[in-house]
PDB file of N, CA and C in Angstrom:
ATOM      1  N   UNK A   5    -157.123-118.039 -21.313  1.00  0.00           N
ATOM      2  CA  UNK A   5    -158.070-118.272 -21.994  1.00  0.00           C
ATOM      3  C   UNK A   5    -158.336-119.573 -22.844  1.00  0.00           C
ATOM      4  N   UNK A   6    -156.955-120.220 -22.741  1.00  0.00           N
ATOM      5  CA  UNK A   6    -156.880-121.674 -23.374  1.00  0.00           C
ATOM      6  C   UNK A   6    -157.532-122.662 -22.703  1.00  0.00           C
ATOM      7  N   UNK A   7    -157.411-122.474 -21.325  1.00  0.00           N
ATOM      8  CA  UNK A   7    -157.797-123.428 -20.554  1.00  0.00           C
ATOM      9  C   UNK A   7    -159.509-123.254 -20.380  1.00  0.00           C
ATOM     10  N   UNK A   8    -160.056-122.019 -20.355  1.00  0.00           N
ATOM     11  CA  UNK A   8    -161.527-121.888 -20.381  1.00  0.00           C
ATOM     12  C   UNK A   8    -162.000-122.282 -21.691  1.00  0.00           C
ATOM     13  N   UNK A   9    -161.476-122.078 -22.802  1.00  0.00           N
ATOM     14  CA  UNK A   9    -162.059-122.333 -24.079  1.00  0.00           C
ATOM     15  C   UNK A   9    -162.706-123.567 -24.225  1.00  0.00           C
ATOM     16  N   UNK A  10    -163.851-123.811 -24.744  1.00  0.00           N
ATOM     17  CA  UNK A  10    -164.456-124.934 -25.076  1.00  0.00           C
ATOM     18  C   UNK A  10    -164.065-125.391 -26.519  1.00  0.00           C
ATOM     19  N   UNK A  11    -163.108-126.315 -26.423  1.00  0.00           N
ATOM     20  CA  UNK A  11    -162.491-126.787 -27.951  1.00  0.00           C
ATOM     21  C   UNK A  11    -162.053-128.132 -27.704  1.00  0.00           C
ATOM     22  N   UNK A  12    -161.727-128.971 -28.389  1.00  0.00           N
ATOM     23  CA  UNK A  12    -161.172-130.144 -28.696  1.00  0.00           C
ATOM     24  C   UNK A  12    -159.855-130.009 -28.983  1.00  0.00           C
ATOM     25  N   UNK A  13    -159.279-128.995 -29.401  1.00  0.00           N
ATOM     26  CA  UNK A  13    -157.967-128.806 -29.795  1.00  0.00           C
ATOM     27  C   UNK A  13    -157.006-129.016 -28.638  1.00  0.00           C
ATOM     28  N   UNK A  14    -156.142-129.798 -28.820  1.00  0.00           N
ATOM     29  CA  UNK A  14    -155.050-130.217 -27.760  1.00  0.00           C
ATOM     30  C   UNK A  14    -153.868-129.119 -27.975  1.00  0.00           C
ATOM     31  N   UNK A  15    -153.863-128.031 -27.178  1.00  0.00           N
ATOM     32  CA  UNK A  15    -152.691-127.450 -27.114  1.00  0.00           C
ATOM     33  C   UNK A  15    -151.844-127.563 -25.825  1.00  0.00           C
ATOM     34  N   UNK A  16    -150.534-126.818 -26.212  1.00  0.00           N
ATOM     35  CA  UNK A  16    -149.422-126.929 -25.064  1.00  0.00           C
ATOM     36  C   UNK A  16    -148.641-125.742 -25.472  1.00  0.00           C
ATOM     37  N   UNK A  17    -148.364-125.097 -24.187  1.00  0.00           N
ATOM     38  CA  UNK A  17    -147.377-123.795 -24.277  1.00  0.00           C
ATOM     39  C   UNK A  17    -146.064-124.252 -23.696  1.00  0.00           C
ATOM     40  N   UNK A  18    -145.094-124.046 -24.097  1.00  0.00           N
ATOM     41  CA  UNK A  18    -143.987-124.573 -23.430  1.00  0.00           C
ATOM     42  C   UNK A  18    -143.113-123.257 -22.904  1.00  0.00           C
ATOM     43  N   UNK A  19    -142.774-123.308 -21.822  1.00  0.00           N
ATOM     44  CA  UNK A  19    -141.920-122.188 -21.049  1.00  0.00           C
ATOM     45  C   UNK A  19    -140.523-122.621 -20.861  1.00  0.00           C
ATOM     46  N   UNK A  20    -139.661-121.792 -21.563  1.00  0.00           N
ATOM     47  CA  UNK A  20    -138.140-122.192 -21.390  1.00  0.00           C
ATOM     48  C   UNK A  20    -137.804-121.263 -20.363  1.00  0.00           C
ATOM     49  N   UNK A  21    -136.426-121.400 -19.824  1.00  0.00           N
ATOM     50  CA  UNK A  21    -136.089-120.636 -18.879  1.00  0.00           C
ATOM     51  C   UNK A  21    -135.764-119.410 -19.470  1.00  0.00           C
ATOM     52  N   UNK A  22    -135.379-118.226 -18.725  1.00  0.00           N
ATOM     53  CA  UNK A  22    -135.482-116.951 -19.256  1.00  0.00           C
ATOM     54  C   UNK A  22    -134.086-116.545 -20.044  1.00  0.00           C
ATOM     55  N   UNK A  23    -133.139-117.440 -19.749  1.00  0.00           N
ATOM     56  CA  UNK A  23    -131.537-117.174 -20.467  1.00  0.00           C
ATOM     57  C   UNK A  23    -131.343-118.343 -21.625  1.00  0.00           C
ATOM     58  N   UNK A  24    -131.054-117.910 -22.767  1.00  0.00           N
ATOM     59  CA  UNK A  24    -130.613-118.733 -23.700  1.00  0.00           C
ATOM     60  C   UNK A  24    -129.039-118.550 -24.082  1.00  0.00           C
ATOM     61  N   UNK A  25    -128.684-119.404 -24.334  1.00  0.00           N
ATOM     62  CA  UNK A  25    -127.107-119.587 -24.554  1.00  0.00           C
ATOM     63  C   UNK A  25    -127.039-119.973 -26.201  1.00  0.00           C
ATOM     64  N   UNK A  26    -126.750-119.000 -26.842  1.00  0.00           N
ATOM     65  CA  UNK A  26    -126.830-119.092 -28.285  1.00  0.00           C
ATOM     66  C   UNK A  26    -125.888-120.227 -28.832  1.00  0.00           C
ATOM     67  N   UNK A  27    -124.720-120.203 -28.520  1.00  0.00           N
ATOM     68  CA  UNK A  27    -123.631-121.181 -28.875  1.00  0.00           C
ATOM     69  C   UNK A  27    -123.516-122.304 -28.009  1.00  0.00           C
ATOM     70  N   UNK A  28    -124.151-122.458 -27.186  1.00  0.00           N
ATOM     71  CA  UNK A  28    -123.951-123.520 -26.251  1.00  0.00           C
ATOM     72  C   UNK A  28    -124.215-124.880 -26.700  1.00  0.00           C
ATOM     73  N   UNK A  29    -123.570-125.839 -26.811  1.00  0.00           N
ATOM     74  CA  UNK A  29    -123.888-127.155 -27.418  1.00  0.00           C
ATOM     75  C   UNK A  29    -125.007-127.897 -26.597  1.00  0.00           C
ATOM     76  N   UNK A  30    -125.399-128.832 -27.345  1.00  0.00           N
ATOM     77  CA  UNK A  30    -126.498-129.892 -26.716  1.00  0.00           C
ATOM     78  C   UNK A  30    -126.237-130.533 -25.954  1.00  0.00           C
ATOM     79  N   UNK A  31    -127.093-130.569 -24.649  1.00  0.00           N
ATOM     80  CA  UNK A  31    -126.573-131.349 -23.582  1.00  0.00           C
ATOM     81  C   UNK A  31    -127.126-132.482 -23.511  1.00  0.00           C
ATOM     82  N   UNK A  32    -128.115-132.806 -24.385  1.00  0.00           N
ATOM     83  CA  UNK A  32    -128.826-134.095 -24.249  1.00  0.00           C
ATOM     84  C   UNK A  32    -129.723-134.319 -23.119  1.00  0.00           C
ATOM     85  N   UNK A  33    -129.854-133.566 -22.270  1.00  0.00           N
ATOM     86  CA  UNK A  33    -130.571-133.593 -20.945  1.00  0.00           C
ATOM     87  C   UNK A  33    -131.820-132.739 -21.086  1.00  0.00           C
ATOM     88  N   UNK A  34    -133.033-132.891 -20.703  1.00  0.00           N
ATOM     89  CA  UNK A  34    -134.003-131.888 -20.804  1.00  0.00           C
ATOM     90  C   UNK A  34    -135.099-132.368 -19.541  1.00  0.00           C
ATOM     91  N   UNK A  35    -135.547-131.656 -18.651  1.00  0.00           N
ATOM     92  CA  UNK A  35    -136.625-131.801 -17.759  1.00  0.00           C
ATOM     93  C   UNK A  35    -137.938-130.930 -18.221  1.00  0.00           C
ATOM     94  N   UNK A  36    -138.973-131.634 -17.740  1.00  0.00           N
ATOM     95  CA  UNK A  36    -140.254-131.044 -17.868  1.00  0.00           C
ATOM     96  C   UNK A  36    -140.851-130.810 -16.502  1.00  0.00           C
ATOM     97  N   UNK A  37    -141.535-129.733 -16.235  1.00  0.00           N
ATOM     98  CA  UNK A  37    -142.031-129.447 -15.143  1.00  0.00           C
ATOM     99  C   UNK A  37    -143.573-129.121 -15.352  1.00  0.00           C
ATOM    100  N   UNK A  38    -144.088-128.395 -14.022  1.00  0.00           N
ATOM    101  CA  UNK A  38    -145.489-127.884 -14.468  1.00  0.00           C
ATOM    102  C   UNK A  38    -145.386-126.533 -14.822  1.00  0.00           C
ATOM    103  N   UNK A  39    -146.176-125.439 -14.446  1.00  0.00           N
ATOM    104  CA  UNK A  39    -146.169-124.234 -15.129  1.00  0.00           C
ATOM    105  C   UNK A  39    -145.190-123.012 -14.631  1.00  0.00           C
ATOM    106  N   UNK A  40    -144.350-123.334 -13.660  1.00  0.00           N
ATOM    107  CA  UNK A  40    -143.289-122.570 -12.956  1.00  0.00           C
ATOM    108  C   UNK A  40    -142.024-122.954 -13.965  1.00  0.00           C
ATOM    109  N   UNK A  41    -141.418-121.721 -14.069  1.00  0.00           N
ATOM    110  CA  UNK A  41    -140.079-121.631 -14.997  1.00  0.00           C
ATOM    111  C   UNK A  41    -138.906-122.807 -13.906  1.00  0.00           C
ATOM    112  N   UNK A  42    -138.514-123.540 -14.528  1.00  0.00           N
ATOM    113  CA  UNK A  42    -137.515-124.449 -13.639  1.00  0.00           C
ATOM    114  C   UNK A  42    -136.148-123.901 -14.075  1.00  0.00           C
ATOM    115  N   UNK A  43    -135.181-123.809 -12.746  1.00  0.00           N
ATOM    116  CA  UNK A  43    -133.810-123.731 -13.163  1.00  0.00           C
ATOM    117  C   UNK A  43    -133.150-124.888 -13.431  1.00  0.00           C
ATOM    118  N   UNK A  44    -131.905-124.599 -14.235  1.00  0.00           N
ATOM    119  CA  UNK A  44    -131.391-125.681 -14.861  1.00  0.00           C
ATOM    120  C   UNK A  44    -130.662-126.647 -13.678  1.00  0.00           C
ATOM    121  N   UNK A  45    -130.316-127.864 -13.887  1.00  0.00           N
ATOM    122  CA  UNK A  45    -130.037-128.837 -12.892  1.00  0.00           C
ATOM    123  C   UNK A  45    -128.674-128.418 -11.920  1.00  0.00           C
ATOM    124  N   UNK A  46    -127.815-127.481 -12.715  1.00  0.00           N
ATOM    125  CA  UNK A  46    -126.816-126.848 -12.222  1.00  0.00           C
ATOM    126  C   UNK A  46    -126.987-125.497 -11.447  1.00  0.00           C
ATOM    127  N   UNK A  47    -128.143-125.387 -11.229  1.00  0.00           N
ATOM    128  CA  UNK A  47    -128.701-123.846 -10.545  1.00  0.00           C
ATOM    129  C   UNK A  47    -128.675-122.902 -11.339  1.00  0.00           C
ATOM    130  N   UNK A  48    -128.199-122.721 -12.693  1.00  0.00           N
ATOM    131  CA  UNK A  48    -128.381-121.718 -13.695  1.00  0.00           C
ATOM    132  C   UNK A  48    -129.512-121.541 -14.283  1.00  0.00           C
ATOM    133  N   UNK A  49    -129.539-120.362 -14.900  1.00  0.00           N
ATOM    134  CA  UNK A  49    -131.050-120.396 -15.742  1.00  0.00           C
ATOM    135  C   UNK A  49    -130.755-120.513 -17.305  1.00  0.00           C
ATOM    136  N   UNK A  50    -129.473-120.954 -17.421  1.00  0.00           N
ATOM    137  CA  UNK A  50    -129.455-121.022 -18.824  1.00  0.00           C
ATOM    138  C   UNK A  50    -129.745-122.313 -19.692  1.00  0.00           C
ATOM    139  N   UNK A  51    -130.263-122.030 -20.801  1.00  0.00           N
ATOM    140  CA  UNK A  51    -130.740-123.216 -21.820  1.00  0.00           C
ATOM    141  C   UNK A  51    -130.071-122.961 -23.125  1.00  0.00           C
ATOM    142  N   UNK A  52    -129.777-124.129 -24.018  1.00  0.00           N
ATOM    143  CA  UNK A  52    -129.292-123.786 -25.230  1.00  0.00           C
ATOM    144  C   UNK A  52    -130.518-123.841 -26.192  1.00  0.00           C
ATOM    145  N   UNK A  53    -130.351-123.235 -27.562  1.00  0.00           N
ATOM    146  CA  UNK A  53    -131.384-123.138 -28.135  1.00  0.00           C
ATOM    147  C   UNK A  53    -131.448-124.688 -28.957  1.00  0.00           C
ATOM    148  N   UNK A  54    -130.311-125.441 -28.944  1.00  0.00           N
ATOM    149  CA  UNK A  54    -130.421-126.931 -29.170  1.00  0.00           C
ATOM    150  C   UNK A  54    -131.232-127.901 -28.637  1.00  0.00           C
ATOM    151  N   UNK A  55    -131.124-127.388 -26.972  1.00  0.00           N
ATOM    152  CA  UNK A  55    -131.824-128.242 -26.193  1.00  0.00           C
ATOM    153  C   UNK A  55    -133.326-127.925 -26.308  1.00  0.00           C
ATOM    154  N   UNK A  56    -133.691-126.707 -26.680  1.00  0.00           N
ATOM    155  CA  UNK A  56    -135.058-126.309 -26.616  1.00  0.00           C
ATOM    156  C   UNK A  56    -135.404-127.204 -27.760  1.00  0.00           C
ATOM    157  N   UNK A  57    -135.126-126.949 -28.886  1.00  0.00           N
ATOM    158  CA  UNK A  57    -135.552-127.776 -30.004  1.00  0.00           C
ATOM    159  C   UNK A  57    -135.677-129.037 -29.914  1.00  0.00           C
ATOM    160  N   UNK A  58    -134.729-129.956 -29.221  1.00  0.00           N
ATOM    161  CA  UNK A  58    -135.128-131.466 -28.911  1.00  0.00           C
ATOM    162  C   UNK A  58    -136.344-131.342 -28.480  1.00  0.00           C
ATOM    163  N   UNK A  59    -136.295-130.622 -27.353  1.00  0.00           N
ATOM    164  CA  UNK A  59    -137.595-130.657 -26.602  1.00  0.00           C
ATOM    165  C   UNK A  59    -138.756-130.587 -26.931  1.00  0.00           C
ATOM    166  N   UNK A  60    -138.897-129.799 -27.930  1.00  0.00           N
ATOM    167  CA  UNK A  60    -140.067-129.569 -28.856  1.00  0.00           C
ATOM    168  C   UNK A  60    -140.303-130.719 -29.656  1.00  0.00           C
ATOM    169  N   UNK A  61    -139.252-131.108 -30.459  1.00  0.00           N
ATOM    170  CA  UNK A  61    -139.694-132.267 -31.049  1.00  0.00           C
ATOM    171  C   UNK A  61    -139.986-133.497 -30.520  1.00  0.00           C
ATOM    172  N   UNK A  62    -139.401-133.755 -29.174  1.00  0.00           N
ATOM    173  CA  UNK A  62    -139.650-134.952 -28.384  1.00  0.00           C
ATOM    174  C   UNK A  62    -141.139-134.866 -28.050  1.00  0.00           C
ATOM    175  N   UNK A  63    -141.657-133.513 -27.688  1.00  0.00           N
ATOM    176  CA  UNK A  63    -143.113-133.572 -27.425  1.00  0.00           C
ATOM    177  C   UNK A  63    -144.010-133.718 -28.653  1.00  0.00           C
ATOM    178  N   UNK A  64    -143.690-133.213 -29.733  1.00  0.00           N
ATOM    179  CA  UNK A  64    -144.220-133.394 -30.785  1.00  0.00           C
ATOM    180  C   UNK A  64    -144.336-134.857 -31.176  1.00  0.00           C
ATOM    181  N   UNK A  65    -143.137-135.445 -31.245  1.00  0.00           N
ATOM    182  CA  UNK A  65    -143.259-136.773 -31.696  1.00  0.00           C
ATOM    183  C   UNK A  65    -143.739-138.143 -30.504  1.00  0.00           C
ATOM    184  N   UNK A  66    -143.745-137.738 -29.244  1.00  0.00           N
ATOM    185  CA  UNK A  66    -144.344-138.417 -28.109  1.00  0.00           C
ATOM    186  C   UNK A  66    -144.888-137.254 -27.191  1.00  0.00           C
ATOM    187  N   UNK A  67    -146.008-136.950 -27.390  1.00  0.00           N
ATOM    188  CA  UNK A  67    -146.833-135.889 -26.695  1.00  0.00           C
ATOM    189  C   UNK A  67    -146.974-136.698 -24.953  1.00  0.00           C
ATOM    190  N   UNK A  68    -146.552-135.829 -24.209  1.00  0.00           N
ATOM    191  CA  UNK A  68    -146.776-136.253 -22.568  1.00  0.00           C
ATOM    192  C   UNK A  68    -147.599-135.514 -21.947  1.00  0.00           C
ATOM    193  N   UNK A  69    -147.725-134.030 -22.685  1.00  0.00           N
ATOM    194  CA  UNK A  69    -148.385-133.011 -21.926  1.00  0.00           C
ATOM    195  C   UNK A  69    -149.513-132.473 -22.754  1.00  0.00           C
ATOM    196  N   UNK A  70    -150.656-132.071 -22.222  1.00  0.00           N
ATOM    197  CA  UNK A  70    -151.752-131.722 -22.944  1.00  0.00           C
ATOM    198  C   UNK A  70    -152.554-130.792 -22.200  1.00  0.00           C
ATOM    199  N   UNK A  71    -152.831-129.842 -23.059  1.00  0.00           N
ATOM    200  CA  UNK A  71    -153.815-128.615 -22.508  1.00  0.00           C
ATOM    201  C   UNK A  71    -153.306-127.964 -21.216  1.00  0.00           C
ATOM    202  N   UNK A  72    -151.798-127.445 -21.455  1.00  0.00           N
ATOM    203  CA  UNK A  72    -151.333-126.971 -20.213  1.00  0.00           C
ATOM    204  C   UNK A  72    -150.092-126.056 -20.785  1.00  0.00           C
ATOM    205  N   UNK A  73    -149.512-125.329 -19.783  1.00  0.00           N
ATOM    206  CA  UNK A  73    -148.475-124.765 -19.799  1.00  0.00           C
ATOM    207  C   UNK A  73    -147.425-125.472 -19.131  1.00  0.00           C
ATOM    208  N   UNK A  74    -146.356-126.025 -19.635  1.00  0.00           N
ATOM    209  CA  UNK A  74    -145.031-126.627 -19.144  1.00  0.00           C
ATOM    210  C   UNK A  74    -143.751-126.057 -19.332  1.00  0.00           C
ATOM    211  N   UNK A  75    -143.170-126.031 -18.336  1.00  0.00           N
ATOM    212  CA  UNK A  75    -141.706-125.496 -18.006  1.00  0.00           C
ATOM    213  C   UNK A  75    -140.666-126.557 -18.434  1.00  0.00           C
ATOM    214  N   UNK A  76    -139.740-126.092 -19.612  1.00  0.00           N
ATOM    215  CA  UNK A  76    -138.826-127.196 -19.619  1.00  0.00           C
ATOM    216  C   UNK A  76    -137.096-126.511 -19.095  1.00  0.00           C
ATOM    217  N   UNK A  77    -136.381-127.413 -18.814  1.00  0.00           N
ATOM    218  CA  UNK A  77    -134.787-126.734 -18.599  1.00  0.00           C
ATOM    219  C   UNK A  77    -133.848-127.963 -18.450  1.00  0.00           C
ATOM    220  N   UNK A  78    -132.629-127.566 -18.707  1.00  0.00           N
ATOM    221  CA  UNK A  78    -131.802-129.090 -18.659  1.00  0.00           C
ATOM    222  C   UNK A  78    -131.512-129.515 -17.346  1.00  0.00           C
TER     223      UNK A  78
END
């Protein structure tokens, strides 16, 4: 629906891995891909809330993705 909408609004949907690690420390690494869920670089699907927060803030401060669904992972 978003892609088909005739609007000038610049939107982004961020897709994180399916497993969050509540107490995991921030790794300082984050990759962005296309619309498919990315596995972590170590082959797991874990992702810390701290890394997700940094990924969101980085995208807000320096937008690189526009009108898309973008997956993130460490």
